[in-house]
Short mmCIF file of the C-alpha atoms (twelve columns), coordinates in Angstrom:
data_MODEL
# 
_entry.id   MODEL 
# 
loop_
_atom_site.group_PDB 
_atom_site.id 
_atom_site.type_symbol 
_atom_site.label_atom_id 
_atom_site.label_alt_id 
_atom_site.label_comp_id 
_atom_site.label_asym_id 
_atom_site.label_seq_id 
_atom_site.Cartn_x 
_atom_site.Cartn_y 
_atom_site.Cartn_z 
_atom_site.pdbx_PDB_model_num 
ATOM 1   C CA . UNK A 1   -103.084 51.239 98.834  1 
ATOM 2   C CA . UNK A 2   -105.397 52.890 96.197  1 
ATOM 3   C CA . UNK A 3   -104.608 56.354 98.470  1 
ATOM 4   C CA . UNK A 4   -104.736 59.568 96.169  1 
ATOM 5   C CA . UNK A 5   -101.434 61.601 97.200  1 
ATOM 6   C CA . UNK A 6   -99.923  65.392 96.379  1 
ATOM 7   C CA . UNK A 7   -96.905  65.849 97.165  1 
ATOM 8   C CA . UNK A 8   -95.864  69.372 97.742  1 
ATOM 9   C CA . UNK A 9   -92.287  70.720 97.449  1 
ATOM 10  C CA . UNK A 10  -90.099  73.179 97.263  1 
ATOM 11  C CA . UNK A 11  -86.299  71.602 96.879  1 
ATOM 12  C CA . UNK A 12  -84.649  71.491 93.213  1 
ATOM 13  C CA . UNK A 13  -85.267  68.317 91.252  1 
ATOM 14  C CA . UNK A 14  -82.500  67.523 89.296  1 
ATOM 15  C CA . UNK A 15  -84.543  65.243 86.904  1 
ATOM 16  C CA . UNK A 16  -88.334  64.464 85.978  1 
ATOM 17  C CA . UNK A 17  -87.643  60.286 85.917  1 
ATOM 18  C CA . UNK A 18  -86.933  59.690 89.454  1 
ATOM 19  C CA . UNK A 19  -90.298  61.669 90.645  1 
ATOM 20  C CA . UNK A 20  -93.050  59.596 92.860  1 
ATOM 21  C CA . UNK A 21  -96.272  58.093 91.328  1 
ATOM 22  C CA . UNK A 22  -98.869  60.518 93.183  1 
ATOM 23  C CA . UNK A 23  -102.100 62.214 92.094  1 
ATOM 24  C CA . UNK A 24  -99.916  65.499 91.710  1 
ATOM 25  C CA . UNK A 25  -96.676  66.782 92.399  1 
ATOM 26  C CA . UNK A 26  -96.536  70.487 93.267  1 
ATOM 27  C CA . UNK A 27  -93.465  72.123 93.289  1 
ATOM 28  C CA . UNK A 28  -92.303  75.538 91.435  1 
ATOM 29  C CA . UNK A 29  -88.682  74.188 91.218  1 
ATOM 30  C CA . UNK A 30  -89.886  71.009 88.182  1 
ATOM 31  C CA . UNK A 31  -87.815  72.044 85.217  1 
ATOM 32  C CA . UNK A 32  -91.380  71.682 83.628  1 
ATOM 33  C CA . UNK A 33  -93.408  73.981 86.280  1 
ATOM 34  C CA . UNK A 34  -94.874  76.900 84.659  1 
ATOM 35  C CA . UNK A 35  -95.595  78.475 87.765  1 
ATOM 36  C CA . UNK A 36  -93.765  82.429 88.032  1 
ATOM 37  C CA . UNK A 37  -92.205  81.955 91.591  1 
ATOM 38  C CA . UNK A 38  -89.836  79.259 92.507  1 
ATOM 39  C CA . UNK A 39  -88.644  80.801 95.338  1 
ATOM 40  C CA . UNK A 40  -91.649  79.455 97.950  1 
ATOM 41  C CA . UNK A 41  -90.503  77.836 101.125 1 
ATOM 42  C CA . UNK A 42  -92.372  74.097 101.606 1 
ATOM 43  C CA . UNK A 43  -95.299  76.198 103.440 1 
ATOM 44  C CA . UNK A 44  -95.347  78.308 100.780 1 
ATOM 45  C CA . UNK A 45  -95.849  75.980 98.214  1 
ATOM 46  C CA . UNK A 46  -98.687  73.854 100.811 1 
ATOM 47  C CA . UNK A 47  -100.663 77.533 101.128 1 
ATOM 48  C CA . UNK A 48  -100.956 77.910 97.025  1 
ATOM 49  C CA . UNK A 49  -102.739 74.128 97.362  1 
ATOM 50  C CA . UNK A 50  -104.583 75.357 99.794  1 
ATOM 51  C CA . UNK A 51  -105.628 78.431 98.031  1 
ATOM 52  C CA . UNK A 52  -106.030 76.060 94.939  1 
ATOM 53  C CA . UNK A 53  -108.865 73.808 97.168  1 
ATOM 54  C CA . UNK A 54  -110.724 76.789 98.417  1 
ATOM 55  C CA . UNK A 55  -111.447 77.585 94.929  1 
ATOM 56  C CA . UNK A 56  -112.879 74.626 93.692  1 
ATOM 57  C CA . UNK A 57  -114.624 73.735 96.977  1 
ATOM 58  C CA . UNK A 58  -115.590 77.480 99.410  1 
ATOM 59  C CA . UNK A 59  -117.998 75.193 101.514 1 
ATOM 60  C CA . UNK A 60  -115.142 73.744 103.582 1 
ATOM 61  C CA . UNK A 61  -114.278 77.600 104.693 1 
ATOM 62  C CA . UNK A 62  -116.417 80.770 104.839 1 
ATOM 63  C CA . UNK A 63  -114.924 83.307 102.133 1 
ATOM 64  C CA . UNK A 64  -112.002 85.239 103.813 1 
ATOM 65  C CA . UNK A 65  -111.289 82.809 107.039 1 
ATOM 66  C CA . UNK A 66  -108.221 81.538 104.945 1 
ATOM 67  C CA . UNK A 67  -106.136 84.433 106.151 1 
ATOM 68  C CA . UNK A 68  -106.299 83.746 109.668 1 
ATOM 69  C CA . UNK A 69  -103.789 80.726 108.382 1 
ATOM 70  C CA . UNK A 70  -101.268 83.156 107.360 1 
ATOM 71  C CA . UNK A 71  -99.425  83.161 110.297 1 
ATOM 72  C CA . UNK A 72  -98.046  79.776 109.973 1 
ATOM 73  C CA . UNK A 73  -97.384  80.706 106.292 1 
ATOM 74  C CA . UNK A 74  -95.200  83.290 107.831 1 
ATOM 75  C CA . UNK A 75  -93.095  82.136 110.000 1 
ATOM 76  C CA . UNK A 76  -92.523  78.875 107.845 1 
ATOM 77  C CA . UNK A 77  -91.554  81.714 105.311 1 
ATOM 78  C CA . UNK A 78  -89.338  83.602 107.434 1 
ATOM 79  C CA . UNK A 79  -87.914  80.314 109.710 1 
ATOM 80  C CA . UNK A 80  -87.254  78.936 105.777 1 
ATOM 81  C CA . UNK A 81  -84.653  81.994 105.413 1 
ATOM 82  C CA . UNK A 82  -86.005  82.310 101.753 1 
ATOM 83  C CA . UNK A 83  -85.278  85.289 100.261 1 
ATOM 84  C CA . UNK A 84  -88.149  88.128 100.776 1 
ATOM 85  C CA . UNK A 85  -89.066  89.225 97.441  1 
ATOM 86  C CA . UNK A 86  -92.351  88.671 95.340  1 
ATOM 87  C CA . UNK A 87  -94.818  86.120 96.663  1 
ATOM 88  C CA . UNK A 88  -92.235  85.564 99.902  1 
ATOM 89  C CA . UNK A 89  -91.867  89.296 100.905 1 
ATOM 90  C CA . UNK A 90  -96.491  88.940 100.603 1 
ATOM 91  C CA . UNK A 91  -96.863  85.800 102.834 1 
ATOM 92  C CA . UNK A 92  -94.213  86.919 105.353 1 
ATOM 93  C CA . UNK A 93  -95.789  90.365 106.136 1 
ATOM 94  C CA . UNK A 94  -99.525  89.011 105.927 1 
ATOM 95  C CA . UNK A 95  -97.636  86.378 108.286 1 
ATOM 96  C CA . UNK A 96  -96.970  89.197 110.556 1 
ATOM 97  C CA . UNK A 97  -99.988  91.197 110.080 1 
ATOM 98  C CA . UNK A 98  -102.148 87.864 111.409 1 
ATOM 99  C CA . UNK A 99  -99.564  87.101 114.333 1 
ATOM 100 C CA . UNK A 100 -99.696  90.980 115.572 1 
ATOM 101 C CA . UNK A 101 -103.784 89.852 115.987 1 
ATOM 102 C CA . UNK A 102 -102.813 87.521 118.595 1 
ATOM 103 C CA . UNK A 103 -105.567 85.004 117.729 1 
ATOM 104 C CA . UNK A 104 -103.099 81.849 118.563 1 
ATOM 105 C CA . UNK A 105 -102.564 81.287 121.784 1 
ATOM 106 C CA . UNK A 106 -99.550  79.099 121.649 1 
ATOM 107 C CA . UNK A 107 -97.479  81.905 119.258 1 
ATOM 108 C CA . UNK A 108 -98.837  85.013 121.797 1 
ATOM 109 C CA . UNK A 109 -97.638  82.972 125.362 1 
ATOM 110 C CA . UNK A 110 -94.279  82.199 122.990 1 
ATOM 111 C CA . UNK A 111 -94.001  85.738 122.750 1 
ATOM 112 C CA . UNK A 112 -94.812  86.994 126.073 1 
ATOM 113 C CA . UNK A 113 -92.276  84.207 127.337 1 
ATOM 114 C CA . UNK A 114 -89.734  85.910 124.922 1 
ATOM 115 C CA . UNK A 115 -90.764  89.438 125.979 1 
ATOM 116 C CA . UNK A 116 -92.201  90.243 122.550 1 
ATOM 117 C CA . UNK A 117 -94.641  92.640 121.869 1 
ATOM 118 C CA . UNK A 118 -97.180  91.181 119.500 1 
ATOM 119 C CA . UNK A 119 -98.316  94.751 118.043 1 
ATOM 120 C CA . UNK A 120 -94.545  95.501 117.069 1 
ATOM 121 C CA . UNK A 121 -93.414  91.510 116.298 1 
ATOM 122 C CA . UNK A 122 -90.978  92.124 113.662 1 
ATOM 123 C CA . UNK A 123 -89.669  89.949 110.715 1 
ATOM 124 C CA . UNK A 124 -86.168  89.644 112.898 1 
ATOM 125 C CA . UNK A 125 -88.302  88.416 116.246 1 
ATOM 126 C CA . UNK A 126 -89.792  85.743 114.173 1 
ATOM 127 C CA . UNK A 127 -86.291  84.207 112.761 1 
ATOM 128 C CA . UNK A 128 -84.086  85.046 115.565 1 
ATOM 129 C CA . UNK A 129 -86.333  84.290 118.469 1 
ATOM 130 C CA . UNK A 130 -89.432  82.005 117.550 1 
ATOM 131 C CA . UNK A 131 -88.616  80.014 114.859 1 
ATOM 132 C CA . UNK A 132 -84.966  78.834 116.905 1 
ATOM 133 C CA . UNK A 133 -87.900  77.481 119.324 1 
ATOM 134 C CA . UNK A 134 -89.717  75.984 116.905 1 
ATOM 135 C CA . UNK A 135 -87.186  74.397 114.974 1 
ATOM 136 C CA . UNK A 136 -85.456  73.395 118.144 1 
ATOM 137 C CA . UNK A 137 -88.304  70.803 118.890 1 
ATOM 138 C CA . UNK A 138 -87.111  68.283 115.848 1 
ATOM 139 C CA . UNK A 139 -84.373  68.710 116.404 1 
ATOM 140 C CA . UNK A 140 -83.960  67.931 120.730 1 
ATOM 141 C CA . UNK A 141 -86.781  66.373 121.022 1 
ATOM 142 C CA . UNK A 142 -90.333  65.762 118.736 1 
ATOM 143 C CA . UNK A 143 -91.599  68.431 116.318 1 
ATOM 144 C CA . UNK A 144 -95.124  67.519 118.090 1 
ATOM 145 C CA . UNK A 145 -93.997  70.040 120.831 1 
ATOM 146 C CA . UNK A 146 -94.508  72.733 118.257 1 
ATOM 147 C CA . UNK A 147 -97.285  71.702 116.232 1 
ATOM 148 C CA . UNK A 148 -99.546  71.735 119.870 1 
ATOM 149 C CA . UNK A 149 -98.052  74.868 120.844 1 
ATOM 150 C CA . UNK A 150 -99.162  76.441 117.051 1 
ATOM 151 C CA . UNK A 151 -102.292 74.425 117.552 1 
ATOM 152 C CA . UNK A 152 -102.918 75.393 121.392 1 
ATOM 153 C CA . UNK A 153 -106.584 76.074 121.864 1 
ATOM 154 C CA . UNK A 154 -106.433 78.100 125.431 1 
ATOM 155 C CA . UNK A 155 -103.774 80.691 127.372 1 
ATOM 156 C CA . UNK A 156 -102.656 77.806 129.661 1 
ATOM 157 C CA . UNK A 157 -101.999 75.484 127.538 1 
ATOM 158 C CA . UNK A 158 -99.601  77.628 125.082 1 
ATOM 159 C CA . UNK A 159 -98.062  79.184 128.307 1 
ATOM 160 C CA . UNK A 160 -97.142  75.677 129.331 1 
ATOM 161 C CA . UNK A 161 -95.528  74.758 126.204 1 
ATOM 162 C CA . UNK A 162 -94.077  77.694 125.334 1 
ATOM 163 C CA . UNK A 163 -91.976  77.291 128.632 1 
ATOM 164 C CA . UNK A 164 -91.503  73.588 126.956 1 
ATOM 165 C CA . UNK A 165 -90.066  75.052 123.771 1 
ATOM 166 C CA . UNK A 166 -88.114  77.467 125.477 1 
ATOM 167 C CA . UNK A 167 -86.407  74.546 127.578 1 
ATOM 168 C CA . UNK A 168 -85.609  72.361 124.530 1 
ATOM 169 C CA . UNK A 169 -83.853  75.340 122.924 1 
ATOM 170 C CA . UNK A 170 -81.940  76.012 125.626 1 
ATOM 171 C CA . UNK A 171 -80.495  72.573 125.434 1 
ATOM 172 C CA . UNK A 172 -79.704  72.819 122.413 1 
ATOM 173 C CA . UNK A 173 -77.968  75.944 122.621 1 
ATOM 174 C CA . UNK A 174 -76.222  74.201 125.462 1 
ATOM 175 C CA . UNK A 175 -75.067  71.484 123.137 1 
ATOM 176 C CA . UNK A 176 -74.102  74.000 120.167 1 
ATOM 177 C CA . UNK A 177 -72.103  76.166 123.150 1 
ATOM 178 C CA . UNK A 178 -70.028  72.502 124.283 1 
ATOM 179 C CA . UNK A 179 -69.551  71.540 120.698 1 
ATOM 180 C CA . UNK A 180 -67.899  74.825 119.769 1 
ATOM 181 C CA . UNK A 181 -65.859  74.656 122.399 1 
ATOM 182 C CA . UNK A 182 -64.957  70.954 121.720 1 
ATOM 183 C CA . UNK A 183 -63.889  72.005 118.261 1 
ATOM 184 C CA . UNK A 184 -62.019  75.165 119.358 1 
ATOM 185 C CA . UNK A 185 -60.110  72.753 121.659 1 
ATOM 186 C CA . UNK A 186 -59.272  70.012 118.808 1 
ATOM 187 C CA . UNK A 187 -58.103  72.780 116.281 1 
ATOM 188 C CA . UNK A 188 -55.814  74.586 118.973 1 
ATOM 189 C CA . UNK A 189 -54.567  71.070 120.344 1 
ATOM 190 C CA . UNK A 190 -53.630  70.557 116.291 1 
ATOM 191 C CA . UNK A 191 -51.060  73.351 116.528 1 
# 
């Protein structure tokens, strides 16, 4: 359609001929990237565009506003389980540095749901409490759940899906609890 596209990535490509036609292809895992960290989540990989934009055109964001974004950077890093070393262990502690602010009112009612406190949110709150809730909303229901609660301009409106997320996880930890026990029941009845 005459559309300029980047594609941004962070999987392994096992060969250059089978890549998309697209203005650029971004992705620290090309056997050809010269770039010194693979090890970037997806997020990871979007933020270095990001910071890539911002230097070639500033007028889109005052000077320094870009790090207000780098809570989303980490808990994409941390939900991503990549490992935390170099650029990782950077984006996943300015991730936390940002989301002990508070300035998204989605994350902080997420957190007060949870019983978190913001000014001690740890690396292990973020993978073992919020990012289950995010992730659970692809995969129970619609990832849009998440994006408004990450996106949630007021109190009320994070608070109320928050207790949304919260739901949809707990059905599917519901599901994972029956389908453990389904299996348990198949492997004993094999004996």
């Amino acid at each position: 359609l005459g559309i300029d596209v980047i594609v941004t990535d962070h999987h392994l490509v096992p060969s250059l001929e089978f890549l998309p036609d697209a203005l650029a292809l971004l992705n620290p895992k090309r056997p050809d990237s010269k770039y010194p960290f693979d090890g970037l989540c997806g997020a990871g990989v979007a933020w270095k565009l990001v910071q890539a934009i911002l230097i070639k055109e500033r007028a889109t964001l005052p000077e320094g506003q870009e790090k207000w974004m780098l809570d989303l950077v980490g808990i994409a890093t941390l939900s991503d389980m990549v490992p935390l070393v170099g650029e990782n262990r950077m984006l996943a502690r300015s991730g936390l540095l940002v989301m002990r602010r508070g300035r998204r009112p989605g994350i902080a009612a997420l957190l007060k749901l949870l019983r978190i406190s913001a000014n001690t949110l740890t690396e292990d709150d973020v993978t073992f409490m919020v990012s289950p809730r995010i992730n659970a909303a692809s995969r129970m229901d619609s990832p849009s759940v998440a994006a408004e609660l990450l996106a949630a301009a007021t109190p009320e409106e994070g608070k109320a899906l928050a207790q949304e997320l919260n739901r949809i996880n707990d059905m599917r930890k519901g599901l994972v609890a029956a389908t453990v026990k389904e299996v348990n029941k198949r492997v004993a009845d094999m004996d």
